[in-house]
mmCIF file of C-alpha atoms in Angstrom:
data_model
loop_
_atom_site.group_PDB
_atom_site.id
_atom_site.type_symbol
_atom_site.label_atom_id
_atom_site.label_comp_id
_atom_site.label_asym_id
_atom_site.label_seq_id
_atom_site.Cartn_x
_atom_site.Cartn_y
_atom_site.Cartn_z
ATOM 1 C CA MET A 1 6.823 -11.839 -7.049
ATOM 2 C CA MET A 2 4.496 -8.859 -7.367
ATOM 3 C CA THR A 3 6.081 -5.473 -6.769
ATOM 4 C CA ASP A 4 4.374 -2.314 -5.552
ATOM 5 C CA ALA A 5 4.773 -0.864 -9.039
ATOM 6 C CA HIS A 6 2.899 -3.816 -10.519
ATOM 7 C CA MET A 7 0.084 -3.655 -7.988
ATOM 8 C CA PHE A 8 -0.700 -0.054 -8.874
ATOM 9 C CA ASP A 9 -0.070 -0.051 -12.598
ATOM 10 C CA GLY A 10 -2.675 1.379 -14.949
ATOM 11 C CA ALA A 11 -4.439 -1.947 -15.530
ATOM 12 C CA GLU A 12 -5.117 -2.529 -11.859
ATOM 13 C CA VAL A 13 -6.427 1.004 -11.293
ATOM 14 C CA ARG A 14 -8.468 0.940 -14.505
ATOM 15 C CA ARG A 15 -10.071 -2.375 -13.561
ATOM 16 C CA TRP A 16 -10.956 -1.039 -10.107
ATOM 17 C CA THR A 17 -12.552 2.033 -11.675
ATOM 18 C CA GLU A 18 -14.323 0.185 -14.466
ATOM 19 C CA GLN A 19 -15.771 -2.452 -12.170
ATOM 20 C CA ARG A 20 -16.764 -0.194 -9.272
ATOM 21 C CA TRP A 21 -20.399 -0.574 -10.363
ATOM 22 C CA LEU A 22 -20.210 -4.226 -9.312
ATOM 23 C CA LEU A 23 -19.092 -3.357 -5.784
ATOM 24 C CA ASP A 24 -21.709 -0.596 -5.637
ATOM 25 C CA ASN A 25 -24.390 -3.192 -6.490
ATOM 26 C CA VAL A 26 -23.119 -5.517 -3.750
ATOM 27 C CA ILE A 27 -23.184 -2.680 -1.201
ATOM 28 C CA ALA A 28 -26.672 -1.621 -2.331
ATOM 29 C CA ALA A 29 -27.885 -5.192 -1.827
ATOM 30 C CA ASN A 30 -26.005 -6.073 1.373
ATOM 31 C CA GLY A 31 -25.128 -2.778 3.055
ATOM 32 C CA ILE A 32 -21.916 -1.571 4.688
ATOM 33 C CA ASP A 33 -21.171 -5.013 6.113
ATOM 34 C CA TRP A 34 -20.929 -6.489 2.599
ATOM 35 C CA ASP A 35 -17.411 -7.887 3.065
ATOM 36 C CA GLN A 36 -16.967 -8.108 6.842
ATOM 37 C CA GLY A 37 -18.651 -6.902 10.001
ATOM 38 C CA HIS A 38 -17.579 -3.268 10.008
ATOM 39 C CA THR A 39 -20.467 -2.141 12.204
ATOM 40 C CA SER A 40 -20.163 -5.067 14.617
ATOM 41 C CA THR A 41 -16.404 -4.507 14.918
ATOM 42 C CA LEU A 42 -16.992 -0.886 15.877
ATOM 43 C CA LEU A 43 -19.785 -1.868 18.273
ATOM 44 C CA ARG A 44 -17.440 -4.308 20.037
ATOM 45 C CA ALA A 45 -14.686 -1.703 20.244
ATOM 46 C CA CYS A 46 -16.821 1.291 21.249
ATOM 47 C CA GLY A 47 -19.855 -0.163 23.008
ATOM 48 C CA LEU A 48 -23.575 -0.004 22.553
ATOM 49 C CA ALA A 49 -23.600 3.802 22.804
ATOM 50 C CA ILE A 50 -22.770 3.913 19.081
ATOM 51 C CA GLN A 51 -25.772 1.892 17.887
ATOM 52 C CA ASP A 52 -27.478 5.011 16.505
ATOM 53 C CA ASP A 53 -24.254 6.030 14.738
ATOM 54 C CA MET A 54 -24.041 2.626 13.078
ATOM 55 C CA ALA A 55 -27.680 2.877 11.977
ATOM 56 C CA THR A 56 -26.888 6.304 10.495
ATOM 57 C CA TRP A 57 -23.815 4.911 8.720
ATOM 58 C CA ARG A 58 -25.866 2.045 7.290
ATOM 59 C CA GLN A 59 -28.486 4.517 6.017
ATOM 60 C CA ARG A 60 -25.948 6.850 4.420
ATOM 61 C CA VAL A 61 -23.870 4.217 2.614
ATOM 62 C CA LYS A 62 -25.538 3.200 -0.622
ATOM 63 C CA LYS A 63 -22.352 2.791 -2.681
ATOM 64 C CA TYR A 64 -18.592 2.557 -2.113
ATOM 65 C CA ALA A 65 -18.011 6.300 -2.530
ATOM 66 C CA ASP A 66 -20.345 6.986 0.435
ATOM 67 C CA ILE A 67 -18.263 5.059 2.986
ATOM 68 C CA VAL A 68 -15.567 7.620 3.785
ATOM 69 C CA PRO A 69 -17.667 10.824 3.833
ATOM 70 C CA ALA A 70 -20.325 9.185 6.006
ATOM 71 C CA MET A 71 -17.747 7.933 8.519
ATOM 72 C CA GLU A 72 -15.885 11.257 8.512
ATOM 73 C CA ALA A 73 -19.170 12.992 9.398
ATOM 74 C CA LEU A 74 -19.674 10.623 12.341
ATOM 75 C CA ALA A 75 -16.073 11.176 13.467
ATOM 76 C CA ARG A 76 -16.524 14.960 13.390
ATOM 77 C CA LYS A 77 -19.757 14.610 15.372
ATOM 78 C CA ARG A 78 -18.083 12.499 18.085
ATOM 79 C CA GLU A 79 -15.081 14.806 18.228
ATOM 80 C CA ALA A 80 -17.393 17.803 18.681
ATOM 81 C CA LEU A 81 -19.198 15.974 21.506
ATOM 82 C CA ALA A 82 -15.859 15.231 23.143
ATOM 83 C CA ILE A 83 -14.882 18.905 22.976
ATOM 84 C CA GLU A 84 -18.228 19.955 24.476
ATOM 85 C CA HIS A 85 -17.813 17.517 27.361
ATOM 86 C CA GLU A 86 -14.222 18.622 27.869
ATOM 87 C CA LYS A 87 -15.268 22.279 28.085
ATOM 88 C CA ALA A 88 -17.906 21.306 30.643
ATOM 89 C CA GLU A 89 -15.181 19.429 32.572
ATOM 90 C CA GLU A 90 -17.032 16.149 32.052
ATOM 91 C CA MET A 91 -13.892 14.146 31.486
ATOM 92 C CA ILE A 92 -15.292 10.600 31.316
ATOM 93 C CA PRO A 93 -17.780 11.325 28.489
ATOM 94 C CA ALA A 94 -15.113 13.491 26.826
ATOM 95 C CA ARG A 95 -12.643 10.617 26.930
ATOM 96 C CA ASP A 96 -15.227 8.132 25.648
ATOM 97 C CA ASN A 97 -16.120 10.367 22.706
ATOM 98 C CA TYR A 98 -12.459 10.996 21.845
ATOM 99 C CA TYR A 99 -11.945 7.232 21.721
ATOM 100 C CA ILE A 100 -14.987 6.746 19.498
ATOM 101 C CA ALA A 101 -13.858 9.600 17.231
ATOM 102 C CA ALA A 102 -10.405 8.001 16.938
ATOM 103 C CA ALA A 103 -11.992 4.674 15.969
ATOM 104 C CA TYR A 104 -14.183 6.433 13.407
ATOM 105 C CA TRP A 105 -11.248 8.347 11.880
ATOM 106 C CA ALA A 106 -9.385 5.013 11.594
ATOM 107 C CA THR A 107 -12.404 3.445 9.897
ATOM 108 C CA ALA A 108 -12.650 6.404 7.516
ATOM 109 C CA MET A 109 -9.066 5.661 6.448
ATOM 110 C CA TRP A 110 -10.086 2.210 5.211
ATOM 111 C CA GLY A 111 -11.919 3.538 2.163
ATOM 112 C CA VAL A 112 -9.366 6.153 1.107
ATOM 113 C CA GLU A 113 -7.792 4.663 -1.984
ATOM 114 C CA GLU A 114 -4.688 6.775 -2.415
ATOM 115 C CA HIS A 115 -1.997 8.181 -0.214
ATOM 116 C CA GLY A 116 -2.562 11.893 -0.099
ATOM 117 C CA PRO A 117 -3.926 14.766 1.963
ATOM 118 C CA ARG A 118 -7.208 13.097 2.907
ATOM 119 C CA LEU A 119 -5.552 9.949 4.209
ATOM 120 C CA ARG A 120 -2.946 11.980 6.123
ATOM 121 C CA ARG A 121 -5.639 14.242 7.592
ATOM 122 C CA ASN A 122 -7.723 11.287 8.754
ATOM 123 C CA ASN A 123 -4.633 9.665 10.248
ATOM 124 C CA ASP A 124 -3.700 12.902 12.025
ATOM 125 C CA LYS A 125 -7.241 13.265 13.391
ATOM 126 C CA LYS A 126 -7.197 9.637 14.555
ATOM 127 C CA ARG A 127 -3.922 10.162 16.415
ATOM 128 C CA GLU A 128 -5.044 13.510 17.850
ATOM 129 C CA CYS A 129 -8.288 12.065 19.236
ATOM 130 C CA PHE A 130 -6.588 8.962 20.601
ATOM 131 C CA THR A 131 -3.920 11.081 22.283
ATOM 132 C CA LYS A 132 -6.647 13.097 24.003
ATOM 133 C CA TYR A 133 -8.359 9.844 25.010
ATOM 134 C CA ILE A 134 -5.269 8.514 26.788
ATOM 135 C CA ALA A 135 -4.305 11.866 28.316
#
């Protein structure tokens, strides 16, 4: 049986680091949907209004390290739109953008490799946006 300690020992982390170039080559050749339909999953969850966001995400991600920052930027953009709509008392578009931002913050968590401040911040932002969506 594999324990948590074994899964994250130095050999596992070293191999991940040393062989990142291979994953970067796969992403360069196949794009963000290299392992599963990340963009199509988000499109199904959020609707066709995010098509331009997904095109932007595809353009920005050229290697593994690009995934999280590019998605965080999209999440911040959608959260800012939600706040603008909320201030203008346009509650339906505000709600829609909070939901999309929550989905984007959740997606940004996928590529964070270690438990730490960034993962906690993205989780907090996800929960904050979703709470505003259901309010």
